[in-house]
PDB file of C-alpha atoms in Angstrom:
ATOM      1  CA  ASP A   1       6.201 -22.061  -6.610  1.00  0.00           C
ATOM      2  CA  GLY A   2       8.352 -19.111  -7.615  1.00  0.00           C
ATOM      3  CA  TYR A   3       5.840 -16.474  -6.521  1.00  0.00           C
ATOM      4  CA  ILE A   4       6.989 -13.465  -4.500  1.00  0.00           C
ATOM      5  CA  PHE A   5       4.360 -11.946  -2.218  1.00  0.00           C
ATOM      6  CA  LYS A   6       4.864  -8.321  -1.125  1.00  0.00           C
ATOM      7  CA  LEU A   7       2.853  -7.380   1.889  1.00  0.00           C
ATOM      8  CA  PHE A   8       2.270  -3.814   3.015  1.00  0.00           C
ATOM      9  CA  VAL A   9       1.915  -3.995   6.823  1.00  0.00           C
ATOM     10  CA  PRO A  10       1.486  -0.973   9.069  1.00  0.00           C
ATOM     11  CA  SER A  11       4.687  -0.481  11.031  1.00  0.00           C
ATOM     12  CA  SER A  12       2.824  -1.087  14.284  1.00  0.00           C
ATOM     13  CA  HIS A  13       2.089  -4.613  13.082  1.00  0.00           C
ATOM     14  CA  ASN A  14       5.392  -5.203  11.161  1.00  0.00           C
ATOM     15  CA  SER A  15       6.897  -7.319  13.933  1.00  0.00           C
ATOM     16  CA  GLU A  16       9.203 -10.293  14.281  1.00  0.00           C
ATOM     17  CA  ALA A  17       6.120 -12.327  15.093  1.00  0.00           C
ATOM     18  CA  MET A  18       4.551 -11.344  11.763  1.00  0.00           C
ATOM     19  CA  HIS A  19       7.808 -12.115   9.868  1.00  0.00           C
ATOM     20  CA  SER A  20       8.117 -15.475  11.587  1.00  0.00           C
ATOM     21  CA  TYR A  21       4.505 -16.367  10.731  1.00  0.00           C
ATOM     22  CA  PHE A  22       5.356 -16.080   6.991  1.00  0.00           C
ATOM     23  CA  LYS A  23       8.841 -17.581   7.166  1.00  0.00           C
ATOM     24  CA  GLY A  24       9.523 -19.830   4.230  1.00  0.00           C
ATOM     25  CA  TYR A  25       6.707 -18.320   2.070  1.00  0.00           C
ATOM     26  CA  ASN A  26       8.790 -15.852  -0.033  1.00  0.00           C
ATOM     27  CA  VAL A  27       7.094 -12.815   1.458  1.00  0.00           C
ATOM     28  CA  ALA A  28       8.651  -9.359   1.337  1.00  0.00           C
ATOM     29  CA  PHE A  29       7.402  -6.843   3.962  1.00  0.00           C
ATOM     30  CA  SER A  30       7.022  -3.073   3.517  1.00  0.00           C
ATOM     31  CA  ASP A  31       5.813  -0.574   6.038  1.00  0.00           C
ATOM     32  CA  TYR A  32       2.794   1.709   5.756  1.00  0.00           C
ATOM     33  CA  VAL A  33       2.127   3.138   2.323  1.00  0.00           C
ATOM     34  CA  PRO A  34       0.854   6.719   2.077  1.00  0.00           C
ATOM     35  CA  ARG A  35      -2.643   7.103   0.612  1.00  0.00           C
ATOM     36  CA  GLN A  36      -1.389   8.923  -2.493  1.00  0.00           C
ATOM     37  CA  GLN A  37       0.899   6.064  -3.311  1.00  0.00           C
ATOM     38  CA  LEU A  38      -1.690   3.296  -2.805  1.00  0.00           C
ATOM     39  CA  PHE A  39      -3.210   3.293  -6.257  1.00  0.00           C
ATOM     40  CA  THR A  40       0.209   2.927  -7.842  1.00  0.00           C
ATOM     41  CA  GLU A  41       0.816  -0.072  -5.688  1.00  0.00           C
ATOM     42  CA  TYR A  42      -2.612  -1.481  -6.531  1.00  0.00           C
ATOM     43  CA  ALA A  43      -1.922  -1.022 -10.244  1.00  0.00           C
ATOM     44  CA  ASP A  44       1.365  -2.964  -9.866  1.00  0.00           C
ATOM     45  CA  ALA A  45      -0.251  -5.847  -7.986  1.00  0.00           C
ATOM     46  CA  ASP A  46      -1.335  -9.076  -9.539  1.00  0.00           C
ATOM     47  CA  VAL A  47      -3.747  -9.890  -6.644  1.00  0.00           C
ATOM     48  CA  LEU A  48      -5.085  -7.721  -3.844  1.00  0.00           C
ATOM     49  CA  VAL A  49      -5.377  -9.422  -0.467  1.00  0.00           C
ATOM     50  CA  ILE A  50      -7.983  -8.742   2.229  1.00  0.00           C
ATOM     51  CA  THR A  51      -7.517 -10.159   5.692  1.00  0.00           C
ATOM     52  CA  GLU A  52      -9.430  -9.706   8.859  1.00  0.00           C
ATOM     53  CA  SER A  53      -8.812 -10.877  12.400  1.00  0.00           C
ATOM     54  CA  PHE A  54     -10.156 -14.228  13.526  1.00  0.00           C
ATOM     55  CA  ASP A  55     -10.307 -13.001  17.068  1.00  0.00           C
ATOM     56  CA  SER A  56     -13.825 -13.622  18.333  1.00  0.00           C
ATOM     57  CA  ASN A  57     -14.092 -10.170  19.970  1.00  0.00           C
ATOM     58  CA  PHE A  58     -13.191  -8.557  16.644  1.00  0.00           C
ATOM     59  CA  CYS A  59     -15.635 -10.810  14.781  1.00  0.00           C
ATOM     60  CA  ASP A  60     -18.508 -10.068  17.164  1.00  0.00           C
ATOM     61  CA  PHE A  61     -17.857  -6.315  16.860  1.00  0.00           C
ATOM     62  CA  THR A  62     -17.564  -6.267  13.010  1.00  0.00           C
ATOM     63  CA  LYS A  63     -19.680  -9.120  11.859  1.00  0.00           C
ATOM     64  CA  TYR A  64     -22.261  -6.915  10.127  1.00  0.00           C
ATOM     65  CA  SER A  65     -19.693  -4.434   8.714  1.00  0.00           C
ATOM     66  CA  LEU A  66     -18.310  -4.278   5.214  1.00  0.00           C
ATOM     67  CA  SER A  67     -14.682  -3.205   5.059  1.00  0.00           C
ATOM     68  CA  THR A  68     -14.110  -0.181   2.875  1.00  0.00           C
ATOM     69  CA  LYS A  69     -11.249  -2.098   1.286  1.00  0.00           C
ATOM     70  CA  VAL A  70     -13.779  -4.431  -0.422  1.00  0.00           C
ATOM     71  CA  PRO A  71     -15.385  -2.019  -2.932  1.00  0.00           C
ATOM     72  CA  GLU A  72     -12.071  -0.116  -3.223  1.00  0.00           C
ATOM     73  CA  TYR A  73     -10.256  -3.262  -4.261  1.00  0.00           C
ATOM     74  CA  MET A  74     -13.094  -4.234  -6.673  1.00  0.00           C
ATOM     75  CA  ALA A  75     -12.886  -0.866  -8.323  1.00  0.00           C
ATOM     76  CA  CYS A  76      -9.174  -1.416  -9.002  1.00  0.00           C
ATOM     77  CA  GLY A  77     -10.025  -4.184 -11.485  1.00  0.00           C
ATOM     78  CA  LYS A  78      -7.811  -6.687  -9.691  1.00  0.00           C
ATOM     79  CA  PRO A  79      -8.671 -10.142  -8.462  1.00  0.00           C
ATOM     80  CA  ILE A  80      -9.071 -10.404  -4.727  1.00  0.00           C
ATOM     81  CA  LEU A  81      -7.851 -13.129  -2.343  1.00  0.00           C
ATOM     82  CA  ALA A  82      -9.621 -12.915   1.051  1.00  0.00           C
ATOM     83  CA  TYR A  83      -8.721 -14.639   4.268  1.00  0.00           C
ATOM     84  CA  LEU A  84     -11.229 -13.976   6.968  1.00  0.00           C
ATOM     85  CA  SER A  85     -13.765 -15.552   9.304  1.00  0.00           C
ATOM     86  CA  ASN A  86     -16.871 -16.894   7.679  1.00  0.00           C
ATOM     87  CA  THR A  87     -18.887 -15.187  10.463  1.00  0.00           C
ATOM     88  CA  LEU A  88     -18.223 -11.748   8.918  1.00  0.00           C
ATOM     89  CA  TYR A  89     -20.512 -10.024   6.466  1.00  0.00           C
ATOM     90  CA  SER A  90     -17.496  -9.261   4.255  1.00  0.00           C
ATOM     91  CA  TYR A  91     -16.987 -13.027   3.755  1.00  0.00           C
ATOM     92  CA  GLU A  92     -20.462 -13.555   2.303  1.00  0.00           C
ATOM     93  CA  TYR A  93     -20.325 -10.279   0.369  1.00  0.00           C
ATOM     94  CA  LEU A  94     -17.089 -11.261  -1.350  1.00  0.00           C
ATOM     95  CA  LYS A  95     -18.279 -14.770  -2.147  1.00  0.00           C
ATOM     96  CA  SER A  96     -21.515 -13.517  -3.671  1.00  0.00           C
ATOM     97  CA  SER A  97     -19.669 -10.926  -5.805  1.00  0.00           C
ATOM     98  CA  ASP A  98     -17.579 -13.601  -7.623  1.00  0.00           C
ATOM     99  CA  ALA A  99     -14.666 -11.117  -7.407  1.00  0.00           C
ATOM    100  CA  ALA A 100     -12.680 -13.026  -4.856  1.00  0.00           C
ATOM    101  CA  VAL A 101     -11.426 -16.337  -3.825  1.00  0.00           C
ATOM    102  CA  VAL A 102     -12.353 -16.626  -0.224  1.00  0.00           C
ATOM    103  CA  ALA A 103     -10.789 -18.706   2.596  1.00  0.00           C
ATOM    104  CA  ASP A 104     -11.705 -19.107   6.243  1.00  0.00           C
ATOM    105  CA  SER A 105      -8.990 -21.637   7.189  1.00  0.00           C
ATOM    106  CA  LYS A 106      -5.363 -22.295   6.417  1.00  0.00           C
ATOM    107  CA  THR A 107      -6.375 -25.407   4.471  1.00  0.00           C
ATOM    108  CA  ARG A 108      -8.796 -23.459   2.291  1.00  0.00           C
ATOM    109  CA  LEU A 109      -6.238 -20.665   1.937  1.00  0.00           C
ATOM    110  CA  ALA A 110      -3.801 -23.081   0.358  1.00  0.00           C
ATOM    111  CA  GLN A 111      -6.561 -24.217  -2.030  1.00  0.00           C
ATOM    112  CA  VAL A 112      -7.535 -20.674  -3.130  1.00  0.00           C
ATOM    113  CA  ILE A 113      -3.922 -19.698  -3.635  1.00  0.00           C
ATOM    114  CA  GLY A 114      -3.719 -22.643  -6.043  1.00  0.00           C
ATOM    115  CA  GLU A 115      -6.901 -21.455  -7.800  1.00  0.00           C
ATOM    116  CA  ILE A 116      -5.768 -17.878  -8.182  1.00  0.00           C
ATOM    117  CA  LYS A 117      -2.518 -18.897  -9.943  1.00  0.00           C
ATOM    118  CA  ASN A 118      -4.571 -19.438 -13.065  1.00  0.00           C
ATOM    119  CA  TYR A 119      -4.602 -16.345 -15.321  1.00  0.00           C
ATOM    120  CA  ASP A 120      -8.084 -16.958 -16.572  1.00  0.00           C
ATOM    121  CA  LYS A 121      -9.415 -17.278 -13.038  1.00  0.00           C
ATOM    122  CA  ARG A 122      -7.711 -13.940 -12.039  1.00  0.00           C
ATOM    123  CA  TYR A 123      -9.121 -12.221 -15.136  1.00  0.00           C
ATOM    124  CA  ASN A 124     -12.629 -13.401 -14.466  1.00  0.00           C
ATOM    125  CA  LEU A 125     -12.442 -12.409 -10.789  1.00  0.00           C
ATOM    126  CA  ALA A 126     -11.212  -8.900 -11.747  1.00  0.00           C
ATOM    127  CA  LEU A 127     -13.990  -8.470 -14.304  1.00  0.00           C
ATOM    128  CA  CYS A 128     -16.682  -9.659 -11.889  1.00  0.00           C
ATOM    129  CA  GLY A 129     -15.320  -7.219  -9.304  1.00  0.00           C
ATOM    130  CA  LEU A 130     -15.491  -4.258 -11.653  1.00  0.00           C
ATOM    131  CA  ASN A 131     -19.001  -5.187 -12.797  1.00  0.00           C
ATOM    132  CA  PHE A 132     -20.166  -5.726  -9.233  1.00  0.00           C
ATOM    133  CA  VAL A 133     -18.831  -2.457  -7.899  1.00  0.00           C
ATOM    134  CA  LYS A 134     -20.201  -0.549 -10.849  1.00  0.00           C
ATOM    135  CA  LYS A 135     -23.643  -1.955 -10.270  1.00  0.00           C
ATOM    136  CA  HIS A 136     -23.786  -1.988  -6.435  1.00  0.00           C
ATOM    137  CA  HIS A 137     -21.656   0.949  -5.436  1.00  0.00           C
ATOM    138  CA  SER A 138     -22.647   3.553  -8.018  1.00  0.00           C
ATOM    139  CA  ARG A 139     -24.193   6.832  -6.961  1.00  0.00           C
ATOM    140  CA  GLU A 140     -27.421   6.004  -8.785  1.00  0.00           C
ATOM    141  CA  TYR A 141     -27.816   2.589  -7.098  1.00  0.00           C
ATOM    142  CA  CYS A 142     -27.102   4.035  -3.661  1.00  0.00           C
ATOM    143  CA  ASN A 143     -29.606   6.873  -4.210  1.00  0.00           C
ATOM    144  CA  LYS A 144     -32.185   4.326  -5.349  1.00  0.00           C
ATOM    145  CA  VAL A 145     -31.672   2.171  -2.240  1.00  0.00           C
ATOM    146  CA  LEU A 146     -31.824   5.138   0.141  1.00  0.00           C
ATOM    147  CA  SER A 147     -34.979   6.442  -1.603  1.00  0.00           C
ATOM    148  CA  GLU A 148     -36.617   3.103  -1.099  1.00  0.00           C
ATOM    149  CA  ILE A 149     -35.635   2.954   2.575  1.00  0.00           C
ATOM    150  CA  PHE A 150     -36.862   6.491   3.366  1.00  0.00           C
ATOM    151  CA  SER A 151     -39.966   6.502   1.133  1.00  0.00           C
ATOM    152  CA  ASP A 152     -43.290   7.019   2.796  1.00  0.00           C
ATOM    153  CA  ASP A 153     -44.962   3.999   1.104  1.00  0.00           C
TER     154      ASP A 153
END
């Protein structure tokens, strides 16, 4: 549809197999981006993408974890497209935040890519992400939750 996707893939994963998987999808690959350059790349992006392995061993090991990319991406004020197993906590977390279009299959991925092409949809996802991260990842909120957990009541 005239879109160009630029993926930043760590060099250890930037293989011929990875390139062949995306053949025909107008994807440009770049190697690892140093941490100090990441926020410039985030600012230039239209959509930030989160992916996780669908390997059952990985899913079993990480199913209750929240990737640090999730709140980091939300704080960037960009819409998020997530492609990950629905058995992972990150999947439900992203869905509940209204900051991301979320897919757990190639069929659903094609659908959410269609959805995120809409400017108003992207704008609303980005706004929801900012509001969500401000509310649920602020120092005050975290202190409140920890105080409740460790209270003697």
